[in-house]
Amino acid sequence: MKKFCTLFTLVCAVSLTLSALPKSYAANGSAVATVQGGGISVAVSHLGMSNIKLGVNPDGRYTTTGLVEFTTHDNRGTAGGWSVSAALSDFSQRGVGDPTSGNSNISVKLNEVYTYLALVGGDGQYWPGGGDAQYYLSTTPETISVAEAGFGMGFASMTALQHTMILTSTATITEISGSGSKYALGDVIGIPAGIYEATLSTNINSGI
Amino acid sequence: MFKKILMVLASSLMLTPVANAQDVNSSVAISSGNLEISFVAPTFSPITISDTSPMIATALNQNVSITDYTGSGDGWSATVSADNFTLGLTDPTYSNGSITVSFPASSLKLSGMTASPSSDSPPVHPTYGPASPSEVVLSTSPQLLSSSQPGFGMGKYALNVTYSLNVPNEATIVGMDSSGSLYELFDKTGLFAGTYRSTVTMNLMAGV
């Protein structure tokens, strides 16, 4: 019995000694990162359109094409979705020399112009109808791209073919400056040669 | 018999010189103290979502305190690990559900670790430590933060740490609680706004 007690005491002593030596220690804490929402925007860049030469097409119809690149930036961090709309103004030319008077200039706009956009590249998931869809442009904004809620976050790029058809060789006078012109506003005339410009406007709206 | 003992004792007293000094053994027991690590988890400056990737958040430099009062001279090694940063929010594609999004722990980096002894601790040895790698990119697995070879690092040291967080511009869905979502588990999304948290764990072990 005495021998057992001695042995027991020794074992206890060793155990106490071992437990008194710490071997590891852990600590933890919560790292905190606050991410704030940024803005939402759309940008468009036009990569130019091919020239039209009058008189080449005997039926008086002309076509021209160009590439348009849309980029959207949704940095709100909400995944609220968005829609992009586009509108195209009339193709017009200003400061054209008035052939009926040496003292005046005219502004004209092309008649019967039809323009549509067709997806040719970029991330097609945001385009309703997929890559085959075409969007006719007019002076009234039309939705050309949609990101459903939960999608379209960050940066997205879309490239479209802008296909413009001019179905007649006529233009309408929209402005007359100077004196002595034989034209009146609204007169329809043959297309004066020159550079015609239209403004492609885009807008991005939150949600869809 | 008794008489004989008295005689020996008396004889002994007569032969002993007068004592004017005495040796006394003094002992003190030093027991093991703490092996301990403590730190303050970083709170990062807010970042705003932008097209820049990664977006860099910073935190004030913080000290990690390492204490080896075990008195064993075993040396020690400190490791650090972190959970992925997570954020819980309402599912933008299904308002009755919620999702958890995450970006990886590897976005968090520790650098500039230099150990300084407290006033009553041994100096840092240029070879045997305490020493740290130049930087530590965190992960869910423990990475070496600092170590001291056996016989060194016995005391209390402050480890200066610079935290930097490179927030990516995308997140991963790691949790969802409904079947009505348009998302699937592990889908990639843009970065959601909100407060992300990660549990940082530091562990100090005896030995190297």
Short mmCIF file of C-alpha atoms in Angstrom, two decimals:
data_model
loop_
_atom_site.label_atom_id
_atom_site.label_comp_id
_atom_site.label_asym_id
_atom_site.label_seq_id
_atom_site.Cartn_x
_atom_site.Cartn_y
_atom_site.Cartn_z
CA MET A 1 0.00 0.00 0.00
CA LYS A 2 2.83 2.31 0.88
CA LYS A 3 4.57 1.55 -2.40
CA PHE A 4 1.39 2.31 -4.35
CA CYS A 5 0.96 5.67 -2.62
CA THR A 6 4.52 6.64 -3.42
CA LEU A 7 4.09 5.74 -7.06
CA PHE A 8 0.79 7.64 -7.21
CA THR A 9 2.41 10.71 -5.75
CA LEU A 10 5.19 10.59 -8.31
CA VAL A 11 2.74 10.29 -11.19
CA CYS A 12 0.76 13.24 -9.89
CA ALA A 13 3.88 15.31 -9.53
CA VAL A 14 4.94 14.61 -13.10
CA SER A 15 1.48 15.40 -14.36
CA LEU A 16 1.40 18.69 -12.53
CA THR A 17 4.81 19.62 -13.87
CA LEU A 18 3.77 18.89 -17.46
CA SER A 19 0.54 20.80 -17.26
CA ALA A 20 2.29 23.77 -15.85
CA LEU A 21 4.30 24.19 -19.09
CA PRO A 22 2.15 25.98 -21.64
CA LYS A 23 2.69 24.67 -25.17
CA SER A 24 0.50 26.88 -27.31
CA TYR A 25 -1.78 29.85 -27.17
CA ALA A 26 -4.23 31.15 -29.76
CA ALA A 27 -5.92 34.49 -30.22
CA ASN A 28 -8.33 35.70 -32.84
CA GLY A 29 -10.09 38.86 -33.93
CA SER A 30 -12.34 40.09 -36.67
CA ALA A 31 -10.79 42.04 -39.55
CA VAL A 32 -13.32 44.52 -40.93
CA ALA A 33 -13.41 45.93 -44.46
CA THR A 34 -16.09 48.40 -45.48
CA VAL A 35 -16.90 48.53 -49.18
CA GLN A 36 -18.89 51.51 -50.34
CA GLY A 37 -20.89 51.75 -53.54
CA GLY A 38 -19.67 53.85 -56.44
CA GLY A 39 -21.52 55.17 -59.48
CA ILE A 40 -23.25 53.88 -62.56
CA SER A 41 -22.54 55.13 -66.05
CA VAL A 42 -22.60 54.28 -69.72
CA ALA A 43 -20.26 55.50 -72.42
CA VAL A 44 -20.41 55.14 -76.16
CA SER A 45 -17.71 55.46 -78.74
CA HIS A 46 -18.35 55.54 -82.46
CA LEU A 47 -15.73 53.99 -84.63
CA GLY A 48 -16.73 55.78 -87.84
CA MET A 49 -18.91 54.89 -90.79
CA SER A 50 -18.07 54.16 -94.36
CA ASN A 51 -18.61 56.84 -97.00
CA ILE A 52 -21.52 56.99 -99.39
CA LYS A 53 -21.06 58.04 -102.97
CA LEU A 54 -24.10 59.62 -104.52
CA GLY A 55 -25.39 58.17 -107.75
CA VAL A 56 -23.77 54.79 -107.35
CA ASN A 57 -27.04 53.09 -106.59
CA PRO A 58 -29.53 53.60 -109.43
CA ASP A 59 -32.52 53.18 -107.11
CA GLY A 60 -31.30 56.03 -104.92
CA ARG A 61 -30.81 53.83 -101.88
CA TYR A 62 -27.60 53.89 -99.96
CA THR A 63 -26.28 51.97 -97.02
CA THR A 64 -23.39 52.54 -94.69
CA THR A 65 -22.15 50.79 -91.60
CA GLY A 66 -19.97 51.48 -88.62
CA LEU A 67 -19.09 49.99 -85.27
CA VAL A 68 -20.31 51.37 -82.00
CA GLU A 69 -18.92 50.31 -78.64
CA PHE A 70 -20.94 50.66 -75.48
CA THR A 71 -19.38 50.33 -72.06
CA THR A 72 -21.28 50.20 -68.83
CA HIS A 73 -19.89 50.69 -65.36
CA ASP A 74 -22.05 49.61 -62.46
CA ASN A 75 -20.03 50.16 -59.33
CA ARG A 76 -22.98 50.65 -56.99
CA GLY A 77 -22.40 47.30 -55.34
CA THR A 78 -26.15 46.67 -55.12
CA ALA A 79 -26.67 44.40 -58.11
CA GLY A 80 -29.85 46.38 -58.69
CA GLY A 81 -29.79 45.83 -62.44
CA TRP A 82 -29.94 48.51 -65.10
CA SER A 83 -31.17 49.34 -68.56
CA VAL A 84 -29.45 51.25 -71.33
CA SER A 85 -31.42 53.22 -73.87
CA ALA A 86 -30.22 54.86 -77.06
CA ALA A 87 -31.60 57.50 -79.39
CA LEU A 88 -30.30 58.84 -82.67
CA SER A 89 -30.91 62.33 -83.94
CA ASP A 90 -31.46 63.17 -87.61
CA PHE A 91 -28.45 63.10 -89.90
CA SER A 92 -27.88 66.71 -90.78
CA GLN A 93 -25.38 69.03 -92.36
CA ARG A 94 -25.02 72.68 -91.42
CA GLY A 95 -23.52 75.64 -93.25
CA VAL A 96 -24.07 74.26 -96.72
CA GLY A 97 -23.59 76.90 -99.38
CA ASP A 98 -26.99 77.85 -100.82
CA PRO A 99 -26.85 77.11 -104.54
CA THR A 100 -29.69 79.58 -105.15
CA SER A 101 -27.96 82.53 -103.58
CA GLY A 102 -24.43 83.63 -103.03
CA ASN A 103 -25.44 85.33 -99.79
CA SER A 104 -26.93 82.50 -97.78
CA ASN A 105 -26.29 79.10 -96.23
CA ILE A 106 -28.67 76.28 -95.51
CA SER A 107 -28.90 73.35 -93.12
CA VAL A 108 -30.42 70.11 -94.30
CA LYS A 109 -31.38 66.76 -92.85
CA LEU A 110 -31.56 63.47 -94.70
CA ASN A 111 -34.96 61.99 -95.37
CA GLU A 112 -36.05 58.42 -94.84
CA VAL A 113 -33.05 57.22 -92.91
CA TYR A 114 -33.32 53.95 -91.05
CA THR A 115 -30.67 52.87 -88.59
CA TYR A 116 -30.44 49.77 -86.51
CA LEU A 117 -27.90 48.28 -84.16
CA ALA A 118 -26.94 44.63 -84.26
CA LEU A 119 -24.75 42.96 -81.68
CA VAL A 120 -21.43 41.84 -83.10
CA GLY A 121 -19.34 41.36 -79.99
CA GLY A 122 -18.97 41.89 -76.30
CA ASP A 123 -20.88 40.27 -73.54
CA GLY A 124 -24.19 39.27 -75.04
CA GLN A 125 -25.89 38.21 -71.84
CA TYR A 126 -27.21 41.70 -71.28
CA TRP A 127 -28.83 42.06 -74.67
CA PRO A 128 -32.48 41.15 -74.80
CA GLY A 129 -33.08 38.66 -77.56
CA GLY A 130 -29.44 37.67 -77.64
CA GLY A 131 -27.05 38.35 -80.47
CA ASP A 132 -29.66 38.19 -83.21
CA ALA A 133 -31.65 41.11 -81.90
CA GLN A 134 -31.75 44.36 -83.83
CA TYR A 135 -32.68 47.70 -82.38
CA TYR A 136 -34.00 50.40 -84.65
CA LEU A 137 -32.91 53.81 -83.56
CA SER A 138 -34.97 56.96 -83.69
CA THR A 139 -35.18 60.24 -81.88
CA THR A 140 -37.19 58.41 -79.21
CA PRO A 141 -34.98 56.48 -76.75
CA GLU A 142 -35.21 52.74 -77.05
CA THR A 143 -33.91 50.17 -74.60
CA ILE A 144 -31.00 48.34 -76.16
CA SER A 145 -29.49 46.54 -73.19
CA VAL A 146 -30.74 45.23 -69.89
CA ALA A 147 -29.04 43.67 -66.88
CA GLU A 148 -31.44 41.83 -64.63
CA ALA A 149 -31.23 42.44 -60.90
CA GLY A 150 -28.25 40.51 -59.60
CA PHE A 151 -26.24 40.90 -62.79
CA GLY A 152 -24.33 43.48 -64.78
CA MET A 153 -22.10 44.51 -61.90
CA GLY A 154 -18.77 46.11 -62.64
CA PHE A 155 -17.60 46.73 -66.16
CA ALA A 156 -19.29 45.43 -69.30
CA SER A 157 -18.54 46.10 -72.92
CA MET A 158 -20.79 45.63 -75.88
CA THR A 159 -20.02 46.23 -79.53
CA ALA A 160 -22.75 46.73 -82.09
CA LEU A 161 -22.88 47.20 -85.81
CA GLN A 162 -24.63 50.40 -86.70
CA HIS A 163 -26.28 49.82 -90.03
CA THR A 164 -27.73 52.89 -91.66
CA MET A 165 -29.93 52.85 -94.75
CA ILE A 166 -30.84 55.95 -96.67
CA LEU A 167 -33.86 55.10 -98.74
CA THR A 168 -34.13 58.25 -100.78
CA SER A 169 -31.84 60.81 -102.38
CA THR A 170 -33.64 63.72 -100.82
CA ALA A 171 -33.04 66.04 -97.91
CA THR A 172 -35.17 68.63 -96.14
CA ILE A 173 -34.11 72.19 -95.48
CA THR A 174 -34.17 72.88 -91.75
CA GLU A 175 -32.47 76.27 -91.59
CA ILE A 176 -31.69 79.18 -93.92
CA SER A 177 -29.30 81.92 -93.02
CA GLY A 178 -28.45 85.02 -95.05
CA SER A 179 -30.58 86.50 -97.78
CA GLY A 180 -31.66 85.91 -101.34
CA SER A 181 -32.39 82.17 -101.05
CA LYS A 182 -35.04 80.72 -103.26
CA TYR A 183 -35.62 77.91 -100.72
CA ALA A 184 -38.12 77.87 -97.92
CA LEU A 185 -37.93 75.93 -94.66
CA GLY A 186 -39.20 72.40 -95.16
CA ASP A 187 -38.42 72.31 -98.87
CA VAL A 188 -37.30 68.90 -100.09
CA ILE A 189 -34.20 69.01 -102.25
CA GLY A 190 -31.62 66.61 -103.62
CA ILE A 191 -28.93 65.55 -101.15
CA PRO A 192 -26.10 68.06 -101.02
CA ALA A 193 -22.73 66.31 -100.76
CA GLY A 194 -20.85 66.72 -97.52
CA ILE A 195 -20.51 65.27 -94.09
CA TYR A 196 -23.72 64.51 -92.29
CA GLU A 197 -23.70 64.04 -88.57
CA ALA A 198 -26.14 62.55 -86.11
CA THR A 199 -25.87 62.31 -82.35
CA LEU A 200 -26.16 58.90 -80.74
CA SER A 201 -27.34 59.46 -77.20
CA THR A 202 -27.24 56.81 -74.50
CA ASN A 203 -28.61 56.70 -71.01
CA ILE A 204 -28.37 54.16 -68.23
CA ASN A 205 -31.13 53.76 -65.68
CA SER A 206 -31.13 51.89 -62.40
CA GLY A 207 -33.31 48.83 -62.36
CA ILE A 208 -35.12 47.49 -65.39
CA MET B 1 25.74 3.75 27.34
CA PHE B 2 24.19 7.07 28.25
CA LYS B 3 27.28 8.03 30.12
CA LYS B 4 29.44 7.25 27.11
CA ILE B 5 27.42 9.47 24.82
CA LEU B 6 27.61 12.37 27.22
CA MET B 7 31.34 12.01 27.36
CA VAL B 8 31.68 12.05 23.58
CA LEU B 9 29.42 15.10 23.34
CA ALA B 10 31.38 16.92 26.00
CA SER B 11 34.57 16.09 24.27
CA SER B 12 33.19 17.31 21.00
CA LEU B 13 32.11 20.67 22.45
CA MET B 14 35.52 21.27 23.85
CA LEU B 15 37.23 20.63 20.48
CA THR B 16 34.90 22.79 18.34
CA PRO B 17 36.27 26.28 17.64
CA VAL B 18 34.08 29.28 18.18
CA ALA B 19 31.95 29.84 15.05
CA ASN B 20 31.84 33.37 13.56
CA ALA B 21 30.41 32.54 10.02
CA GLN B 22 27.65 30.37 8.71
CA ASP B 23 26.77 29.12 5.17
CA VAL B 24 23.06 28.99 4.48
CA ASN B 25 21.54 27.60 1.33
CA SER B 26 18.87 29.91 -0.10
CA SER B 27 16.68 28.66 -2.88
CA VAL B 28 13.92 30.16 -4.98
CA ALA B 29 11.51 28.24 -7.17
CA ILE B 30 10.80 29.81 -10.58
CA SER B 31 7.80 28.31 -12.22
CA SER B 32 6.68 28.67 -15.82
CA GLY B 33 4.72 31.72 -16.83
CA ASN B 34 2.60 32.40 -19.88
CA LEU B 35 3.17 31.58 -23.51
CA GLU B 36 0.83 34.09 -25.05
CA ILE B 37 0.04 36.01 -28.20
CA SER B 38 -2.39 38.89 -28.53
CA PHE B 39 -3.27 41.37 -31.25
CA VAL B 40 -5.86 43.84 -32.39
CA ALA B 41 -7.52 42.83 -35.63
CA PRO B 42 -7.39 45.53 -38.29
CA THR B 43 -10.26 47.77 -39.31
CA PHE B 44 -9.60 49.03 -42.80
CA SER B 45 -10.31 52.41 -44.27
CA PRO B 46 -13.49 52.31 -46.39
CA ILE B 47 -13.04 51.79 -50.09
CA THR B 48 -15.39 52.81 -52.88
CA ILE B 49 -16.06 50.42 -55.72
CA SER B 50 -14.43 51.56 -58.94
CA ASP B 51 -13.02 50.15 -62.15
CA THR B 52 -9.64 49.85 -60.45
CA SER B 53 -8.71 46.33 -59.48
CA PRO B 54 -7.67 45.55 -56.90
CA MET B 55 -8.95 48.33 -54.69
CA ILE B 56 -6.49 48.85 -51.88
CA ALA B 57 -7.58 49.43 -48.30
CA THR B 58 -5.16 50.22 -45.52
CA ALA B 59 -5.18 49.88 -41.78
CA LEU B 60 -3.16 51.57 -39.09
CA ASN B 61 -0.09 49.61 -38.14
CA GLN B 62 -0.79 47.36 -35.21
CA ASN B 63 1.42 45.56 -32.76
CA VAL B 64 1.22 41.86 -32.14
CA SER B 65 2.35 41.04 -28.62
CA ILE B 66 4.24 37.77 -28.11
CA THR B 67 5.13 36.62 -24.63
CA ASP B 68 7.28 33.64 -23.74
CA TYR B 69 7.56 33.46 -19.97
CA THR B 70 7.68 29.68 -19.96
CA GLY B 71 11.32 29.74 -18.94
CA SER B 72 11.89 26.62 -20.98
CA GLY B 73 14.00 28.14 -23.72
CA ASP B 74 12.25 25.91 -26.22
CA GLY B 75 11.87 28.71 -28.71
CA TRP B 76 8.53 29.35 -30.32
CA SER B 77 6.75 29.87 -33.59
CA ALA B 78 3.75 32.08 -34.28
CA THR B 79 1.37 31.45 -37.16
CA VAL B 80 -1.46 33.44 -38.62
CA SER B 81 -4.46 32.43 -40.68
CA ALA B 82 -7.71 34.04 -41.73
CA ASP B 83 -11.13 33.08 -42.94
CA ASN B 84 -12.29 34.39 -46.29
CA PHE B 85 -13.96 37.80 -46.06
CA THR B 86 -17.72 37.39 -46.12
CA LEU B 87 -20.83 39.56 -46.36
CA GLY B 88 -24.44 38.49 -45.91
CA LEU B 89 -27.17 40.32 -47.78
CA THR B 90 -30.59 40.02 -49.33
CA ASP B 91 -30.53 38.16 -52.61
CA PRO B 92 -30.98 40.81 -55.34
CA THR B 93 -32.53 38.19 -57.62
CA TYR B 94 -35.00 36.89 -55.02
CA SER B 95 -36.07 39.21 -52.26
CA ASN B 96 -37.24 36.40 -49.99
CA GLY B 97 -33.81 34.87 -49.89
CA SER B 98 -30.42 35.82 -48.63
CA ILE B 99 -26.97 35.11 -49.90
CA THR B 100 -23.45 35.21 -48.53
CA VAL B 101 -20.71 36.50 -50.78
CA SER B 102 -17.02 36.21 -50.19
CA PHE B 103 -13.61 37.25 -51.39
CA PRO B 104 -10.51 35.30 -50.44
CA ALA B 105 -8.37 35.59 -47.34
CA SER B 106 -5.39 35.94 -49.66
CA SER B 107 -6.54 39.51 -50.26
CA LEU B 108 -5.04 40.31 -46.87
CA LYS B 109 -1.31 40.76 -46.59
CA LEU B 110 0.91 41.39 -43.58
CA SER B 111 4.27 43.05 -44.03
CA GLY B 112 6.94 45.07 -42.28
CA MET B 113 7.11 42.72 -39.32
CA THR B 114 9.87 43.80 -36.95
CA ALA B 115 10.17 42.55 -33.39
CA SER B 116 11.04 44.85 -30.51
CA PRO B 117 11.77 43.54 -27.02
CA SER B 118 10.14 45.05 -24.01
CA SER B 119 12.48 46.85 -21.62
CA ASP B 120 13.04 43.77 -19.45
CA SER B 121 13.44 41.25 -22.25
CA PRO B 122 16.52 40.03 -24.11
CA PRO B 123 17.33 41.79 -27.38
CA VAL B 124 16.47 40.35 -30.74
CA HIS B 125 19.27 38.18 -32.06
CA PRO B 126 20.03 38.90 -35.73
CA THR B 127 20.24 35.19 -36.56
CA TYR B 128 18.15 33.35 -34.03
CA GLY B 129 15.34 35.77 -33.66
CA PRO B 130 12.65 36.48 -33.08
CA ALA B 131 12.48 36.79 -36.88
CA SER B 132 9.72 37.10 -39.45
CA PRO B 133 9.33 36.74 -43.21
CA SER B 134 9.20 40.01 -45.17
CA GLU B 135 5.51 39.54 -45.89
CA VAL B 136 2.76 37.04 -45.27
CA VAL B 137 -0.14 36.54 -47.67
CA LEU B 138 -2.89 35.09 -45.55
CA SER B 139 -4.88 32.01 -46.29
CA THR B 140 -7.15 29.69 -44.39
CA SER B 141 -4.06 27.59 -43.62
CA PRO B 142 -1.66 28.85 -40.95
CA GLN B 143 1.33 30.79 -42.27
CA LEU B 144 4.48 31.47 -40.30
CA LEU B 145 4.34 34.93 -38.78
CA SER B 146 7.41 34.89 -36.54
CA SER B 147 9.68 32.41 -34.81
CA SER B 148 12.49 32.24 -32.31
CA GLN B 149 15.11 29.51 -32.15
CA PRO B 150 15.60 27.49 -28.92
CA GLY B 151 17.34 29.58 -26.33
CA PHE B 152 16.06 32.87 -27.76
CA GLY B 153 12.93 34.92 -27.67
CA MET B 154 12.47 34.37 -23.96
CA GLY B 155 10.53 37.41 -22.87
CA LYS B 156 8.01 39.81 -24.30
CA TYR B 157 8.18 41.20 -27.83
CA ALA B 158 6.09 43.60 -29.85
CA LEU B 159 5.79 42.70 -33.48
CA ASN B 160 4.94 45.71 -35.63
CA VAL B 161 2.64 44.67 -38.46
CA THR B 162 1.36 46.56 -41.51
CA TYR B 163 -1.93 45.27 -42.85
CA SER B 164 -2.99 45.85 -46.44
CA LEU B 165 -6.09 44.57 -48.16
CA ASN B 166 -6.35 44.21 -51.93
CA VAL B 167 -10.08 43.99 -52.54
CA PRO B 168 -10.89 42.29 -55.86
CA ASN B 169 -13.70 43.56 -58.06
CA GLU B 170 -15.57 40.31 -57.90
CA ALA B 171 -17.00 38.08 -55.23
CA THR B 172 -18.14 34.48 -55.01
CA ILE B 173 -21.46 33.27 -53.72
CA VAL B 174 -20.64 30.92 -50.87
CA GLY B 175 -24.04 30.65 -49.22
CA MET B 176 -27.69 30.89 -50.14
CA ASP B 177 -30.81 29.91 -48.29
CA SER B 178 -33.47 29.60 -50.97
CA SER B 179 -34.16 27.86 -54.22
CA GLY B 180 -35.78 30.88 -55.86
CA SER B 181 -32.50 32.61 -56.58
CA LEU B 182 -31.19 33.14 -60.07
CA TYR B 183 -27.75 32.54 -58.65
CA GLU B 184 -26.07 29.25 -58.06
CA LEU B 185 -23.59 28.41 -55.37
CA PHE B 186 -20.06 29.52 -56.28
CA ASP B 187 -21.28 31.87 -59.02
CA LYS B 188 -19.01 34.84 -59.55
CA THR B 189 -20.60 38.25 -59.11
CA GLY B 190 -19.43 41.82 -59.00
CA LEU B 191 -18.35 43.21 -55.67
CA PHE B 192 -21.28 44.02 -53.38
CA ALA B 193 -21.18 47.04 -51.11
CA GLY B 194 -21.25 46.33 -47.39
CA THR B 195 -19.06 45.44 -44.44
CA TYR B 196 -17.01 42.32 -44.97
CA ARG B 197 -15.51 40.44 -42.04
CA SER B 198 -12.81 37.85 -41.67
CA THR B 199 -11.69 36.10 -38.50
CA VAL B 200 -7.94 36.36 -38.15
CA THR B 201 -6.36 33.73 -35.92
CA MET B 202 -2.87 33.83 -34.49
CA ASN B 203 -1.36 30.87 -32.77
CA LEU B 204 1.81 30.69 -30.69
CA MET B 205 3.42 27.31 -30.14
CA ALA B 206 6.39 26.25 -28.09
CA GLY B 207 9.26 24.98 -30.19
CA VAL B 208 10.07 25.67 -33.79
#
